[in-house]
Short mmCIF file of C-alpha atoms in Angstrom, two decimals:
data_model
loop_
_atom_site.label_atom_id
_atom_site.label_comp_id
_atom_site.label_asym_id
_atom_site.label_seq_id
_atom_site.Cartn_x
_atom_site.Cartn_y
_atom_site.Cartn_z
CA UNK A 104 -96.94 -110.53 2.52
CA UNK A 105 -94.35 -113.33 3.15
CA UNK A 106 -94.21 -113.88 7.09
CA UNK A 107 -91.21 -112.71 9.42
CA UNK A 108 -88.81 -115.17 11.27
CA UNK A 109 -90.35 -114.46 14.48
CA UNK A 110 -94.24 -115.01 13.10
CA UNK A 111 -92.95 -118.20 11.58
CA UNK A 112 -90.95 -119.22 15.15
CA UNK A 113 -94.11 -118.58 16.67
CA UNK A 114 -96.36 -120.48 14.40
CA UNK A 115 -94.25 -123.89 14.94
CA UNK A 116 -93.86 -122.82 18.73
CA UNK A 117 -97.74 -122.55 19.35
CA UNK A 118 -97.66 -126.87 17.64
CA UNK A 119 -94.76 -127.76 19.68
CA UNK A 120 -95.85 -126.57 23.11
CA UNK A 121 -92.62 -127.57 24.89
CA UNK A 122 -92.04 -126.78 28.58
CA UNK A 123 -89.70 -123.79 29.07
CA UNK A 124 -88.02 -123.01 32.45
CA UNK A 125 -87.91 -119.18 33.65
CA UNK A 126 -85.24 -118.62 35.87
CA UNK A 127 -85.51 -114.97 37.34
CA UNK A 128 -88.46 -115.86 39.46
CA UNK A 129 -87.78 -112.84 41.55
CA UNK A 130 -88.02 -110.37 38.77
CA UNK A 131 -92.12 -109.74 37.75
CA UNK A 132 -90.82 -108.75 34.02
CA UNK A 133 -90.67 -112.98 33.96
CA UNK A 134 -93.65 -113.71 35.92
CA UNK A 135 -95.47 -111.56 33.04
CA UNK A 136 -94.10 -113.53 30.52
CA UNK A 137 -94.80 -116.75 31.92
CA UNK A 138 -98.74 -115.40 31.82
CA UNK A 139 -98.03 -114.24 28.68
CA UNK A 140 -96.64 -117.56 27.29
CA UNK A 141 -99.92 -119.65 28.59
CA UNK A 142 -101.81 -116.57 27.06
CA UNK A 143 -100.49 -117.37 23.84
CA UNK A 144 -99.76 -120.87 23.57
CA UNK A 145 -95.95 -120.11 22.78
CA UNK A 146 -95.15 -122.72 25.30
CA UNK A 147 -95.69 -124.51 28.99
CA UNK A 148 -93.70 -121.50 31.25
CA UNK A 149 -91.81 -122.84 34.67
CA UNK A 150 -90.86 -120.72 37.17
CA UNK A 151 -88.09 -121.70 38.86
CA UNK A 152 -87.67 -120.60 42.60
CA UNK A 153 -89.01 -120.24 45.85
CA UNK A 154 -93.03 -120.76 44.85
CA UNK A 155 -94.05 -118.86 48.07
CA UNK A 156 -91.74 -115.83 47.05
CA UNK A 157 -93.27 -115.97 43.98
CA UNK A 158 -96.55 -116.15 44.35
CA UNK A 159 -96.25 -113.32 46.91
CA UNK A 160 -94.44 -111.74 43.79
CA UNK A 161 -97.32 -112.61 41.53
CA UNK A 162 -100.02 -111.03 43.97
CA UNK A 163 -98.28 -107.45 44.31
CA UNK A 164 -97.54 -107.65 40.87
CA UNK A 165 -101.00 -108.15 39.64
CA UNK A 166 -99.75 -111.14 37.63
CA UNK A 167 -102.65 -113.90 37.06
CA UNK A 168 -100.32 -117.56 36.91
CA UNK A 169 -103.05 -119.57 36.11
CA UNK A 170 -101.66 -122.68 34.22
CA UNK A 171 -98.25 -121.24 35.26
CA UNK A 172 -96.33 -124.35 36.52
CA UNK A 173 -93.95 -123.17 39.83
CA UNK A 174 -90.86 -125.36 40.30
CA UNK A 175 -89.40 -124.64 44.14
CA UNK A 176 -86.03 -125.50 44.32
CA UNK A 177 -86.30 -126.45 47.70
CA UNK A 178 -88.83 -128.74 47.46
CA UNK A 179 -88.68 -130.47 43.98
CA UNK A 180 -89.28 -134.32 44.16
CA UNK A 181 -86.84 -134.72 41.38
CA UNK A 182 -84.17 -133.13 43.36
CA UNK A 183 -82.14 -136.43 44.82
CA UNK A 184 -82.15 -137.81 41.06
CA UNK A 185 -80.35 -134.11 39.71
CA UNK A 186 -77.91 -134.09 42.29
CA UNK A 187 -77.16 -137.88 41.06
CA UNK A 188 -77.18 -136.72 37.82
CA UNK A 189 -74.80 -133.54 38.02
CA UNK A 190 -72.34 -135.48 40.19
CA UNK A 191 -72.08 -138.29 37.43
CA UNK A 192 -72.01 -135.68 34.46
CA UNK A 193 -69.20 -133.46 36.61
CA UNK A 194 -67.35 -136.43 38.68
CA UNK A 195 -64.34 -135.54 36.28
CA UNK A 196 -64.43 -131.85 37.68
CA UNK A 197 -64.49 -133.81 41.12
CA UNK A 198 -67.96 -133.34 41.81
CA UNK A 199 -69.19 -134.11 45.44
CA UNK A 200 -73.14 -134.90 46.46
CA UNK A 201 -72.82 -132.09 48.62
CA UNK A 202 -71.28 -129.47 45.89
CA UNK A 203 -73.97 -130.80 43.77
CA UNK A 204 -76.53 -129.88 46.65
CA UNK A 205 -75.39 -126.80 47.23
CA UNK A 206 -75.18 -125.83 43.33
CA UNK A 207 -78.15 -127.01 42.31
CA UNK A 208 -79.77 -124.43 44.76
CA UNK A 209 -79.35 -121.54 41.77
CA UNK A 210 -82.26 -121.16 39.88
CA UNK A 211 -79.75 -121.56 36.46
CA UNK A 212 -78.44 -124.63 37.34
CA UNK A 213 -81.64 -126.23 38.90
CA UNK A 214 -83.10 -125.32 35.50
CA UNK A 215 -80.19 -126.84 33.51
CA UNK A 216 -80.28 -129.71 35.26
CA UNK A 217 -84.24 -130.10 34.79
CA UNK A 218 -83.74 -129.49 30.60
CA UNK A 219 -80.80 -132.30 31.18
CA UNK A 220 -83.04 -134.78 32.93
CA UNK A 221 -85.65 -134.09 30.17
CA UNK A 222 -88.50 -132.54 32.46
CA UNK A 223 -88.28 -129.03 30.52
CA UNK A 224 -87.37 -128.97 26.77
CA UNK A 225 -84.72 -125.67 27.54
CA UNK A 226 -84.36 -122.71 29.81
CA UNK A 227 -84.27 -118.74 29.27
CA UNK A 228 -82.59 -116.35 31.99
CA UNK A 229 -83.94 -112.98 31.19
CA UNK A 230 -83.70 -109.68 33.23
CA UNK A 231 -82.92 -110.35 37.20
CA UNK A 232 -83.32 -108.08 40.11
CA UNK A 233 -80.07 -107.31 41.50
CA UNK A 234 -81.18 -107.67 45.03
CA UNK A 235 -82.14 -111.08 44.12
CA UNK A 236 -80.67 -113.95 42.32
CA UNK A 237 -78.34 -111.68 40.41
CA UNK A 238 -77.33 -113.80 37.40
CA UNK A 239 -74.95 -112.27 35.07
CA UNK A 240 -74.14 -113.44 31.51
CA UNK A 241 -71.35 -115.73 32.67
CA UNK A 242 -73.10 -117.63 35.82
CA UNK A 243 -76.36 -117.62 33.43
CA UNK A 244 -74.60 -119.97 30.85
CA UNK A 245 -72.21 -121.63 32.50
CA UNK A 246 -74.68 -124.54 33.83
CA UNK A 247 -75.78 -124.90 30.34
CA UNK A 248 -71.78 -125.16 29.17
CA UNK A 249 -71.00 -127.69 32.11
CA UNK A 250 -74.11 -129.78 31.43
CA UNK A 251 -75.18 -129.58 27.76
CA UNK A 252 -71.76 -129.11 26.20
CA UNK A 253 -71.84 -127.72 22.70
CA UNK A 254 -73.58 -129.41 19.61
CA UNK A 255 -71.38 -131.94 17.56
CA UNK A 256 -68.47 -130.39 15.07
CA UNK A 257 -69.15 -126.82 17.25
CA UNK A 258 -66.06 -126.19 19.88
CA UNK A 259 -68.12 -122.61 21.08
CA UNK A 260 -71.64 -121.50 21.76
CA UNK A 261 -72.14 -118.50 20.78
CA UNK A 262 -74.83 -115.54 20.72
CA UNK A 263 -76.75 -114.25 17.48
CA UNK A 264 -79.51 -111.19 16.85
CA UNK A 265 -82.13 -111.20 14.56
CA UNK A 266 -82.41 -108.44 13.64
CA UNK A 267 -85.67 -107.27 11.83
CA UNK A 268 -85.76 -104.62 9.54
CA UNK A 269 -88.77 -102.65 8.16
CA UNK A 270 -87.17 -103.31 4.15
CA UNK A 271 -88.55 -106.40 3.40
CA UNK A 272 -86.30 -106.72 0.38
CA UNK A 273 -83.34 -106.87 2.71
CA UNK A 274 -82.26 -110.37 4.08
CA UNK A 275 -85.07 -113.03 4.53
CA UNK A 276 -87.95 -111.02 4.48
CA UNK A 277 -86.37 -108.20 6.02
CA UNK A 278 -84.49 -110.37 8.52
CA UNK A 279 -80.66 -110.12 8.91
CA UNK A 280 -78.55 -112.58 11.58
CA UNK A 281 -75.64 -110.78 13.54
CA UNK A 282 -73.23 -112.92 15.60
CA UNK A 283 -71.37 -112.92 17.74
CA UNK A 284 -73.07 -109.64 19.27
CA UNK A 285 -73.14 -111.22 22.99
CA UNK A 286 -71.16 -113.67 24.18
CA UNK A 287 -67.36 -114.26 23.29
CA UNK A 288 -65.68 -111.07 23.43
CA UNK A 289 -62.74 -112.17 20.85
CA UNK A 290 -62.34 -114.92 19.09
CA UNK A 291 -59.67 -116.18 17.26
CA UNK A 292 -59.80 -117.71 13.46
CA UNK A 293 -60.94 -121.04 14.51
CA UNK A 294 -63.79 -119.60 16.78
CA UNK A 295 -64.79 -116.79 14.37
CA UNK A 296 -65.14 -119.95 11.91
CA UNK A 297 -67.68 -121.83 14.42
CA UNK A 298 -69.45 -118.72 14.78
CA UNK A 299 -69.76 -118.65 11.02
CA UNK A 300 -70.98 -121.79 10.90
CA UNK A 301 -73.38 -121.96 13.62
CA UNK A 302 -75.00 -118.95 12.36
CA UNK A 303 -75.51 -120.32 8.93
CA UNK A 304 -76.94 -123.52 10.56
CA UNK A 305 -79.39 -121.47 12.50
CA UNK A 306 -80.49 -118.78 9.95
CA UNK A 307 -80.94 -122.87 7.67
CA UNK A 308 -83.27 -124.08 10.36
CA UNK A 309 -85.14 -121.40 11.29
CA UNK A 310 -85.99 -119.78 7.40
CA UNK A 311 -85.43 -122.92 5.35
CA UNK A 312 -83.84 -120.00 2.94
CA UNK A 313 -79.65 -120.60 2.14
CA UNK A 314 -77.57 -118.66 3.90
CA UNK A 315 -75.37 -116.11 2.74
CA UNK A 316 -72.66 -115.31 5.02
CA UNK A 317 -70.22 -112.21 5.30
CA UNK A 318 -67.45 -112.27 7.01
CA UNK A 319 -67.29 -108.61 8.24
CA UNK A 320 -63.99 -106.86 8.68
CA UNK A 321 -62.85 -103.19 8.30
CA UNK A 322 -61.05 -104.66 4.53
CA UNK A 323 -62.54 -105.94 1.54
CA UNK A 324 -60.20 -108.52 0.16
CA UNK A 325 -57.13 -107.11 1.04
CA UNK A 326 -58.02 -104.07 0.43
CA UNK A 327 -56.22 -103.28 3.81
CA UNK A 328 -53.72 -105.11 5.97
CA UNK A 329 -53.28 -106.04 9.52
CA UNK A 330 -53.38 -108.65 11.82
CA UNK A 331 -57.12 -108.00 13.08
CA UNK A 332 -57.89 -108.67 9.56
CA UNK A 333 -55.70 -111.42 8.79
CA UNK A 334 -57.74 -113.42 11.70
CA UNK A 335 -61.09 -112.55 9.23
CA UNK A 336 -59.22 -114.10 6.74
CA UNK A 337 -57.79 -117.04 8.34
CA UNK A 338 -61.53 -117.30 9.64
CA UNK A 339 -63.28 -117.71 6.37
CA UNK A 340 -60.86 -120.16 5.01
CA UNK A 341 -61.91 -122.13 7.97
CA UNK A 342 -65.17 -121.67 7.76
CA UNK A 343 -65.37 -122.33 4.01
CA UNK A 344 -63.45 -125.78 4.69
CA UNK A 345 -65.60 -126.83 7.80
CA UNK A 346 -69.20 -126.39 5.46
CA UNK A 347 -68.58 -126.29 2.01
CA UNK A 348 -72.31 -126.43 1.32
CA UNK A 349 -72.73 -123.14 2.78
CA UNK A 350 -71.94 -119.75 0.82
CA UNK A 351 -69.43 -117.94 2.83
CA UNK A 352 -67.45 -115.35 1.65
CA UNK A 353 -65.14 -112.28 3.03
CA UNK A 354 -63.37 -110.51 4.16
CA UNK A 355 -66.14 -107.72 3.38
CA UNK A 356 -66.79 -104.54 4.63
CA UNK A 357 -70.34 -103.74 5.59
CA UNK A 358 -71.41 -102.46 2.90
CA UNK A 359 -70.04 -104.63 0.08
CA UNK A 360 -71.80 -106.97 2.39
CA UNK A 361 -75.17 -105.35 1.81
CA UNK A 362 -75.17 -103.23 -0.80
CA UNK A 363 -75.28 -104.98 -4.47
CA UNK A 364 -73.67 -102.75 -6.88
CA UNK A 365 -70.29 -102.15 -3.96
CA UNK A 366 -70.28 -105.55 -3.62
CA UNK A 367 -69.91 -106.13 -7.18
CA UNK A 368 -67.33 -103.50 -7.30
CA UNK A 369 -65.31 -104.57 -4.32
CA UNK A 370 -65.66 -108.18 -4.57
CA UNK A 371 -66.01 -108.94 -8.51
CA UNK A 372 -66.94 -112.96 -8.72
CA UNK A 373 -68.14 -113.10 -5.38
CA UNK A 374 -71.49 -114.78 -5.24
CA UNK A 375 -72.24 -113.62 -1.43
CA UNK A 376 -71.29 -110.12 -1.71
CA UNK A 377 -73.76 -107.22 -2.02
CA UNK A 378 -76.59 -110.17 -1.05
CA UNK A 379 -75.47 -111.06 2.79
CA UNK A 380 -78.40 -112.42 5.25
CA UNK A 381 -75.77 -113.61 7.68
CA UNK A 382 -73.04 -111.45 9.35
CA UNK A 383 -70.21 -112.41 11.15
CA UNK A 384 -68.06 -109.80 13.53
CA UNK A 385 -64.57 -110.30 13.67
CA UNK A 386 -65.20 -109.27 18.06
CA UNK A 387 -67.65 -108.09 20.33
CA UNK A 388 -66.72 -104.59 20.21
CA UNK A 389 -67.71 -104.39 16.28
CA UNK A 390 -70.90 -106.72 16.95
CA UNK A 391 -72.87 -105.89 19.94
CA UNK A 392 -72.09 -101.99 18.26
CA UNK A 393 -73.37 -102.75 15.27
CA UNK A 394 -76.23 -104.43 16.59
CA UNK A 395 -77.54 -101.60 18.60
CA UNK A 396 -76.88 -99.36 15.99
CA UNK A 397 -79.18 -101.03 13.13
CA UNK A 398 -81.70 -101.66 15.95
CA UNK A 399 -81.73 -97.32 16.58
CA UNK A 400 -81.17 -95.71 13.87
CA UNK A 401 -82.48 -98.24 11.65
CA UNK A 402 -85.62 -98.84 13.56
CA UNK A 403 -84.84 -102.62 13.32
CA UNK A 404 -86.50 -104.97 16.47
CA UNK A 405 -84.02 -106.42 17.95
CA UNK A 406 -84.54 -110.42 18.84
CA UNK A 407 -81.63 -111.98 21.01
CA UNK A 408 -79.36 -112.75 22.11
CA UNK A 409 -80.05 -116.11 21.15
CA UNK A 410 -77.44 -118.45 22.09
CA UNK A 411 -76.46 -121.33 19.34
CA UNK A 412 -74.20 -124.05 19.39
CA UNK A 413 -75.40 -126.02 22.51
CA UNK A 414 -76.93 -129.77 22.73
CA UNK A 415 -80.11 -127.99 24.56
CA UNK A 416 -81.72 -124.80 24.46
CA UNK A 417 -80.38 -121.90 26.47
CA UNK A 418 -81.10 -117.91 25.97
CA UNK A 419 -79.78 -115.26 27.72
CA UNK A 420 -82.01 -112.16 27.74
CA UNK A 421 -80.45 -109.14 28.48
CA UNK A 422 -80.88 -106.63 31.94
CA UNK A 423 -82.93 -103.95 30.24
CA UNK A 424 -85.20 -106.56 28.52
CA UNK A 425 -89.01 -106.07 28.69
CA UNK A 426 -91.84 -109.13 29.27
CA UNK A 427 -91.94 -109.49 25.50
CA UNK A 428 -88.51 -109.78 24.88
CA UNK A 429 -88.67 -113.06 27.41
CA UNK A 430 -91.64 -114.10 25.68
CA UNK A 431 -89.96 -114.43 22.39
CA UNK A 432 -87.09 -115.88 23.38
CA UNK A 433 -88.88 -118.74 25.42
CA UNK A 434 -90.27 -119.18 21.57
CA UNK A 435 -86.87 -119.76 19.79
CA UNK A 436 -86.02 -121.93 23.02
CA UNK A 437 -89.25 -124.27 22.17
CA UNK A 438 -88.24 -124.59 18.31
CA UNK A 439 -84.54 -124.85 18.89
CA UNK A 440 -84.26 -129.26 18.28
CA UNK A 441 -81.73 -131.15 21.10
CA UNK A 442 -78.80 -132.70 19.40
CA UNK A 443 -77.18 -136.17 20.83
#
């Protein structure tokens, strides 16, 4: 049997062994999958924090961080050279040496700047303890926005799912890409079209199978009309004209997405239809639904969200993530190349 996405991100992982910063130090669902990563080879885990809080952390926790490397923020020999290095990167934003200081004291942006200066190949924020650092989405990624910027030709980053499903016929191997299911709540035509884009990109690097993208909407070429569909629209025409060497196709309804023999029906000529691998939400309403849907009443595993469209590697795990979850996503941060 033909392996999954996440056996094959796993596979070049393990060869790449790239250093991967942690940054919710204070929650033992990372300190796990730091062990976990040097377990398994998937890469070199960081923790990034206070290291006598965490190996305090690590004791009650039963955690064993052998080979575990502990960045402390407060005592990092590196740390004069960041705060030169965010001031120069943000001196348009006004940037002081002491605002740099001060910043540079969260665990996200310490572990931005540390992928930025090249000591860690990218960083993964997973899970938190609310009494501690208490990242949410926004202050998670928003030291990889103001440092890394997005990837050439891309204007947003974005968040994507894969989402694996036990029908292997389905998708690549049973593998089917969801975006935007995390991140920007919604975008307009030009946005949806980066998403689009980015997604294909990704789903191209990661299987080394073509992409296949629907455009999802709640119309199947024109079968409906309204200004929530004429963005899905405007969106694919975009799309289309930004990578022609990428099949893209909508608007489509989920299942003339999916299913062959509506898709034929709905969408005669179309060669994308009834045959998606890639789908693209027109907000986050329909796409972090949808998501969760396939992943519980479909019985698909859920891996994401993974955030695309950056120069360096960022993920975002969500709250009610487990030690795994962080594991795997430290995994698609070691694979996922820089761009200049």
């Amino acid at each position: 049997m033909s392996m999954t996405v996440m056996e094959m991100v796993r596979e070049k992982a393990r060869k790449l062994n790239r250093k991967i910063c942690l940054t919710e130090s204070d929650d033992p669902r990372n300190l796990k999958a730091a062990a976990r990563l040097v377990e398994t080879g998937l890469a070199r885990p960081v923790l990034v924090g206070h290291a006598a809080a965490i190996e305090k952390l690590a004791r009650e926790s039963s955690v064993d961080l052998k080979g575990v490397e502990l960045a402390d923020v407060c005592a990092w020999p590196k740390f004069s050279q960041y705060v030169e290095m965010v001031v120069e990167l943000r001196k348009a934003k006004g940037m002081t040496s002491d605002q740099a200081r001060e910043w540079l004291m969260d665990t996200c942006a310490f572990s931005a700047a540390m992928v930025c200066a090249g000591d860690a190949h990218g960083y993964v924020s997973g899970g938190g303890n609310p009494k501690g650092y208490n990242h949410n989405t926004g202050s998670k990624i928003k030291p990889a926005l103001q440092l890394f910027k997005t990837a050439p030709g891309i204007r947003i980053a974005s968040a994507y799912f894969i989402m694996q499903l036990q029908n292997r016929d389905l998708g690549f191997n049973g593998a089917l890409f969801y975006a935007d299911c995390g991140l920007n709540i919604n975008p307009n035509a030009d946005q949806l079209a980066d998403i689009a884009v980015s997604t294909a990109r990704t789903f191209k690097a990661l299987t080394g199978a073509e992409p296949r993208v629907g455009m999802i909407s709640a119309s199947t070429k024109g079968s409906a009309k309204d200004p929530i569909i004429d963005k899905v629209i405007q969106a694919t025409a975009k799309a289309k004209a930004m990578a022609p060497e990428f099949k893209i196709d909508g608007e489509f309804q989920f299942d003339a997405a999916i299913v062959p023999d509506i898709g034929a029906r709905k969408a005669p000529g179309s060669d994308v239809a009834g045959h998606c691998n890639v789908f693209i939400f027109p907000d986050l309403n329909c796409g972090n639904t949808i998501y969760k849907a396939t992943e519980r009443l479909a019985g698909a595993v859920a891996t994401g969200p993974l955030v695309q469209g950056l120069r360096r590697p960022f993920n975002d795990v969500s709250r009610g993530c487990s030690a795994e979850d962080i594991v795997d996503c430290s995994a698609m941060a070691a694979i996922t190349e820089w761009t200049e």
